[in-house]
Coordinates of C-alpha atoms in Angstrom, one line a residue:
M239 CA -15.0 10.8 -9.8
A240 CA -11.7 11.4 -8.5
A241 CA -8.7 9.6 -10.0
P242 CA -8.0 6.5 -7.7
L243 CA -4.8 6.8 -4.8
R244 CA -1.2 5.1 -6.1
Y245 CA 1.3 5.0 -3.8
R246 CA 5.1 4.5 -4.8
H247 CA 6.4 1.8 -2.7
Y248 CA 10.0 2.2 -0.9
K249 CA 11.3 -0.7 -3.2
G250 CA 10.3 1.5 -6.6
G251 CA 6.9 -0.5 -7.5
V252 CA 4.3 2.1 -8.2
Y253 CA 0.1 0.9 -6.7
E254 CA -3.2 2.4 -7.2
L255 CA -5.2 1.8 -3.7
V256 CA -8.6 -0.5 -4.9
C257 CA -10.1 -0.3 -1.0
E258 CA -9.9 -0.6 2.8
A259 CA -11.5 -3.6 3.7
V260 CA -12.1 -5.4 6.9
L261 CA -10.4 -8.9 7.2
E262 CA -13.4 -11.8 8.2
A263 CA -11.2 -13.3 10.6
D264 CA -9.7 -10.8 13.0
H265 CA -11.6 -7.7 12.2
T266 CA -8.3 -6.7 11.1
P267 CA -7.9 -3.2 9.0
V268 CA -6.7 -4.3 5.7
M269 CA -5.8 -2.3 2.2
V270 CA -6.3 -3.6 -1.0
Y271 CA -4.1 -2.3 -3.9
R272 CA -3.0 -3.4 -7.2
G273 CA 0.5 -2.9 -8.9
R274 CA 0.6 -2.2 -12.4
D275 CA 0.9 -5.9 -13.4
G276 CA -2.3 -6.7 -12.3
V277 CA -2.1 -8.5 -9.7
V278 CA -3.9 -7.7 -7.0
W279 CA -2.6 -7.4 -3.0
V280 CA -3.3 -7.3 0.4
R281 CA -1.6 -6.2 3.6
P282 CA -2.4 -5.0 7.0
R283 CA -3.6 -1.4 7.8
A284 CA -0.9 -0.4 9.6
A285 CA 2.0 -2.4 8.2
F286 CA 1.4 -0.6 4.9
F287 CA 0.9 3.1 6.4
E288 CA 4.2 1.9 9.0
T289 CA 8.5 2.9 9.0
V290 CA 10.6 1.2 7.3
T291 CA 14.6 1.6 8.4
V292 CA 16.0 1.2 5.0
D293 CA 20.2 0.9 4.8
G294 CA 20.0 3.2 8.4
V295 CA 17.4 5.7 7.0
A296 CA 13.5 5.7 8.0
T297 CA 10.7 5.9 4.9
P298 CA 7.6 4.7 4.6
R299 CA 6.7 1.6 3.2
F300 CA 4.1 3.1 0.6
S301 CA 4.5 7.3 0.2
L302 CA 1.5 8.8 -1.8
L303 CA 2.0 10.0 -5.5
D304 CA 0.5 13.3 -6.1
T305 CA -2.5 13.1 -8.7

């Protein structure tokens, strides 16, 4: 069994990808992920993988960590 994928948020938190899913209301693809504190979050797939600008520098919202 493969190790779960882990991502670092640009603000520093580390999250484990639980799964990809589909929002029932409008069929938006979403990412389901869990923080180290056990809280489960959902974000649209497009937003999860988008680039954000921090202090004038473009950076991925989430970066895949080496497993």
